[in-house]
């Protein structure tokens, strides 16, 4: 693609009303989702600022009907309301211009999207970057699955610990009330209490694992994917205005066309700069995300392995040492919430 024709399209020349109808196109769920993505970032307007008569109305003052008496017209007395009306009308015109520009931009992007989808238009592709983006989306889906399973494990294991706690209390009660089996009930009660204590320690470790994966998936990865969405929108706009510029460049070179071509070049350059900036932003975020993911997961997988191994080996000392190693602090007994419960 040649940089000689790299500029923005002349948006003001395209009438939306005569070209924006896509209702006759074949149904396509993916296309519909992409169109919704194009439409989602509409202009941010305060609807109360747009008044009746603001769209294309004259700039002259409006004479109140109360001043018309009989067959004669009387000049109204000066009133602050007239000046206020002119201000409101000016705001309405400004808002209308915003809506108009947004509508033209949306039309161009929709046209480009449909053209790409049906193989009639070209799109800019950065193979390396798009491969990394798809890999990130796939990684996020897999990590979400791990997160869901780890939360399920936490909930199931919490139920087990609660049952062991209740069973230990029952054994202790029976130890007091059954002299002939006092010793047997007694050591079973102690065993259940020890399992309970170790279970709560393990839950503290597993919950730390869950909380860290949740932050990685739903904050760190999601933040990068938000920038990716902005990049993809900028890419679509870039190609839409590039296509518009290319079409104008192949047309006649009369005075009117040259004026439109110059405007298209300016508009295209602006979208090209935005696209290239976001492409660089995405590349940097993907690099830092990969480094952060490796660092976080190395620590969390080691924690998870050591804690699970120590618990099921019955090694209470190693289990407690694992929590100290990773600076995990449990709440003191009698706290309102269990020490392992993940903060939502």
PDB file of C-alpha atoms in Angstrom, residues 171-282:
ATOM      1  CA  UNK A 171     -17.008 -36.967  68.558  1.00  0.00           C
ATOM      2  CA  UNK A 172     -15.907 -34.638  71.355  1.00  0.00           C
ATOM      3  CA  UNK A 173     -19.446 -34.546  72.779  1.00  0.00           C
ATOM      4  CA  UNK A 174     -19.748 -38.317  72.677  1.00  0.00           C
ATOM      5  CA  UNK A 175     -16.327 -38.672  74.309  1.00  0.00           C
ATOM      6  CA  UNK A 176     -17.696 -36.804  77.346  1.00  0.00           C
ATOM      7  CA  UNK A 177     -20.907 -38.827  77.463  1.00  0.00           C
ATOM      8  CA  UNK A 178     -19.595 -42.328  76.667  1.00  0.00           C
ATOM      9  CA  UNK A 179     -17.083 -43.403  79.368  1.00  0.00           C
ATOM     10  CA  UNK A 180     -16.622 -46.804  77.790  1.00  0.00           C
ATOM     11  CA  UNK A 181     -15.573 -45.224  74.429  1.00  0.00           C
ATOM     12  CA  UNK A 182     -14.094 -42.004  75.758  1.00  0.00           C
ATOM     13  CA  UNK A 183     -10.601 -42.641  74.418  1.00  0.00           C
ATOM     14  CA  UNK A 184     -11.760 -43.772  70.945  1.00  0.00           C
ATOM     15  CA  UNK A 185     -14.122 -40.824  70.508  1.00  0.00           C
ATOM     16  CA  UNK A 186     -11.448 -38.531  71.897  1.00  0.00           C
ATOM     17  CA  UNK A 187      -8.675 -39.292  69.443  1.00  0.00           C
ATOM     18  CA  UNK A 188     -11.137 -39.199  66.526  1.00  0.00           C
ATOM     19  CA  UNK A 189     -12.248 -35.761  67.680  1.00  0.00           C
ATOM     20  CA  UNK A 190      -8.612 -34.602  67.800  1.00  0.00           C
ATOM     21  CA  UNK A 191      -7.946 -36.019  64.335  1.00  0.00           C
ATOM     22  CA  UNK A 192     -10.917 -34.167  62.815  1.00  0.00           C
ATOM     23  CA  UNK A 193      -9.881 -30.922  64.496  1.00  0.00           C
ATOM     24  CA  UNK A 194      -6.361 -31.280  63.107  1.00  0.00           C
ATOM     25  CA  UNK A 195      -7.737 -31.998  59.619  1.00  0.00           C
ATOM     26  CA  UNK A 196      -9.949 -28.937  60.006  1.00  0.00           C
ATOM     27  CA  UNK A 197      -7.015 -26.746  60.912  1.00  0.00           C
ATOM     28  CA  UNK A 198      -4.909 -28.020  58.021  1.00  0.00           C
ATOM     29  CA  UNK A 199      -7.896 -27.703  55.687  1.00  0.00           C
ATOM     30  CA  UNK A 200      -8.329 -24.054  56.542  1.00  0.00           C
ATOM     31  CA  UNK A 201      -4.632 -23.485  55.941  1.00  0.00           C
ATOM     32  CA  UNK A 202      -4.899 -25.163  52.530  1.00  0.00           C
ATOM     33  CA  UNK A 203      -7.985 -23.102  51.722  1.00  0.00           C
ATOM     34  CA  UNK A 204      -6.006 -19.955  52.486  1.00  0.00           C
ATOM     35  CA  UNK A 205      -3.382 -21.000  49.943  1.00  0.00           C
ATOM     36  CA  UNK A 206      -5.896 -22.047  47.280  1.00  0.00           C
ATOM     37  CA  UNK A 207      -7.849 -18.835  47.711  1.00  0.00           C
ATOM     38  CA  UNK A 208      -4.662 -16.808  47.217  1.00  0.00           C
ATOM     39  CA  UNK A 209      -4.140 -18.778  43.996  1.00  0.00           C
ATOM     40  CA  UNK A 210      -7.742 -18.059  42.876  1.00  0.00           C
ATOM     41  CA  UNK A 211      -7.478 -14.356  43.698  1.00  0.00           C
ATOM     42  CA  UNK A 212      -4.222 -13.974  41.764  1.00  0.00           C
ATOM     43  CA  UNK A 213      -5.547 -15.796  38.668  1.00  0.00           C
ATOM     44  CA  UNK A 214      -8.710 -13.679  38.828  1.00  0.00           C
ATOM     45  CA  UNK A 215      -6.635 -10.479  38.791  1.00  0.00           C
ATOM     46  CA  UNK A 216      -4.517 -11.744  35.901  1.00  0.00           C
ATOM     47  CA  UNK A 217      -7.525 -12.782  33.800  1.00  0.00           C
ATOM     48  CA  UNK A 218     -10.162 -10.159  34.574  1.00  0.00           C
ATOM     49  CA  UNK A 219      -7.961  -7.113  35.097  1.00  0.00           C
ATOM     50  CA  UNK A 220      -4.559  -7.478  33.425  1.00  0.00           C
ATOM     51  CA  UNK A 221      -5.627  -9.479  30.354  1.00  0.00           C
ATOM     52  CA  UNK A 222      -8.913  -7.598  30.058  1.00  0.00           C
ATOM     53  CA  UNK A 223      -7.100  -4.252  30.099  1.00  0.00           C
ATOM     54  CA  UNK A 224      -4.923  -5.378  27.198  1.00  0.00           C
ATOM     55  CA  UNK A 225      -7.952  -6.666  25.277  1.00  0.00           C
ATOM     56  CA  UNK A 226      -9.675  -3.287  25.705  1.00  0.00           C
ATOM     57  CA  UNK A 227      -6.702  -1.674  23.962  1.00  0.00           C
ATOM     58  CA  UNK A 228      -6.935  -4.395  21.302  1.00  0.00           C
ATOM     59  CA  UNK A 229     -10.583  -3.452  20.671  1.00  0.00           C
ATOM     60  CA  UNK A 230      -9.583   0.196  20.240  1.00  0.00           C
ATOM     61  CA  UNK A 231      -6.840  -0.906  17.834  1.00  0.00           C
ATOM     62  CA  UNK A 232      -9.271  -3.021  15.792  1.00  0.00           C
ATOM     63  CA  UNK A 233     -11.697  -0.100  15.526  1.00  0.00           C
ATOM     64  CA  UNK A 234      -8.846   2.198  14.454  1.00  0.00           C
ATOM     65  CA  UNK A 235      -7.777  -0.378  11.849  1.00  0.00           C
ATOM     66  CA  UNK A 236     -11.283  -0.453  10.386  1.00  0.00           C
ATOM     67  CA  UNK A 237     -11.431   3.363  10.239  1.00  0.00           C
ATOM     68  CA  UNK A 238      -7.957   3.486   8.699  1.00  0.00           C
ATOM     69  CA  UNK A 239      -8.955   1.104   5.912  1.00  0.00           C
ATOM     70  CA  UNK A 240     -12.301   2.844   5.389  1.00  0.00           C
ATOM     71  CA  UNK A 241     -10.649   6.231   4.819  1.00  0.00           C
ATOM     72  CA  UNK A 242      -7.835   4.634   2.787  1.00  0.00           C
ATOM     73  CA  UNK A 243     -10.414   3.058   0.465  1.00  0.00           C
ATOM     74  CA  UNK A 244     -12.255   6.377   0.176  1.00  0.00           C
ATOM     75  CA  UNK A 245      -9.019   8.157  -0.712  1.00  0.00           C
ATOM     76  CA  UNK A 246      -8.095   5.529  -3.305  1.00  0.00           C
ATOM     77  CA  UNK A 247     -11.504   5.837  -4.972  1.00  0.00           C
ATOM     78  CA  UNK A 248     -11.194   9.626  -5.150  1.00  0.00           C
ATOM     79  CA  UNK A 249      -7.647   9.335  -6.542  1.00  0.00           C
ATOM     80  CA  UNK A 250      -8.907   7.273  -9.479  1.00  0.00           C
ATOM     81  CA  UNK A 251     -11.585   9.840 -10.374  1.00  0.00           C
ATOM     82  CA  UNK A 252     -11.395  12.973 -12.558  1.00  0.00           C
ATOM     83  CA  UNK A 253      -9.045  15.748 -11.467  1.00  0.00           C
ATOM     84  CA  UNK A 254     -11.286  18.803 -11.737  1.00  0.00           C
ATOM     85  CA  UNK A 255     -11.240  21.633  -9.189  1.00  0.00           C
ATOM     86  CA  UNK A 256     -14.023  20.119  -7.067  1.00  0.00           C
ATOM     87  CA  UNK A 257     -12.405  16.702  -6.966  1.00  0.00           C
ATOM     88  CA  UNK A 258      -8.997  18.112  -6.083  1.00  0.00           C
ATOM     89  CA  UNK A 259     -10.550  19.949  -3.124  1.00  0.00           C
ATOM     90  CA  UNK A 260     -12.230  16.742  -1.936  1.00  0.00           C
ATOM     91  CA  UNK A 261      -9.017  14.791  -2.503  1.00  0.00           C
ATOM     92  CA  UNK A 262      -7.039  17.207  -0.364  1.00  0.00           C
ATOM     93  CA  UNK A 263      -9.605  16.881   2.445  1.00  0.00           C
ATOM     94  CA  UNK A 264      -9.550  13.083   2.063  1.00  0.00           C
ATOM     95  CA  UNK A 265      -5.747  13.068   2.332  1.00  0.00           C
ATOM     96  CA  UNK A 266      -5.882  15.069   5.558  1.00  0.00           C
ATOM     97  CA  UNK A 267      -8.581  12.868   7.079  1.00  0.00           C
ATOM     98  CA  UNK A 268      -6.764   9.690   6.091  1.00  0.00           C
ATOM     99  CA  UNK A 269      -3.478  10.838   7.608  1.00  0.00           C
ATOM    100  CA  UNK A 270      -5.205  11.489  10.926  1.00  0.00           C
ATOM    101  CA  UNK A 271      -6.683   7.965  11.002  1.00  0.00           C
ATOM    102  CA  UNK A 272      -3.367   6.481   9.875  1.00  0.00           C
ATOM    103  CA  UNK A 273      -1.571   8.157  12.804  1.00  0.00           C
ATOM    104  CA  UNK A 274      -4.217   6.905  15.248  1.00  0.00           C
ATOM    105  CA  UNK A 275      -3.995   3.371  13.861  1.00  0.00           C
ATOM    106  CA  UNK A 276      -0.203   3.251  14.058  1.00  0.00           C
ATOM    107  CA  UNK A 277      -0.184   4.601  17.625  1.00  0.00           C
ATOM    108  CA  UNK A 278      -2.686   1.999  18.822  1.00  0.00           C
ATOM    109  CA  UNK A 279      -0.814  -0.751  16.978  1.00  0.00           C
ATOM    110  CA  UNK A 280       2.336   0.237  18.886  1.00  0.00           C
ATOM    111  CA  UNK A 281       0.367   0.413  22.171  1.00  0.00           C
ATOM    112  CA  UNK A 282      -1.003  -3.104  21.652  1.00  0.00           C
TER     113      UNK A 282
END
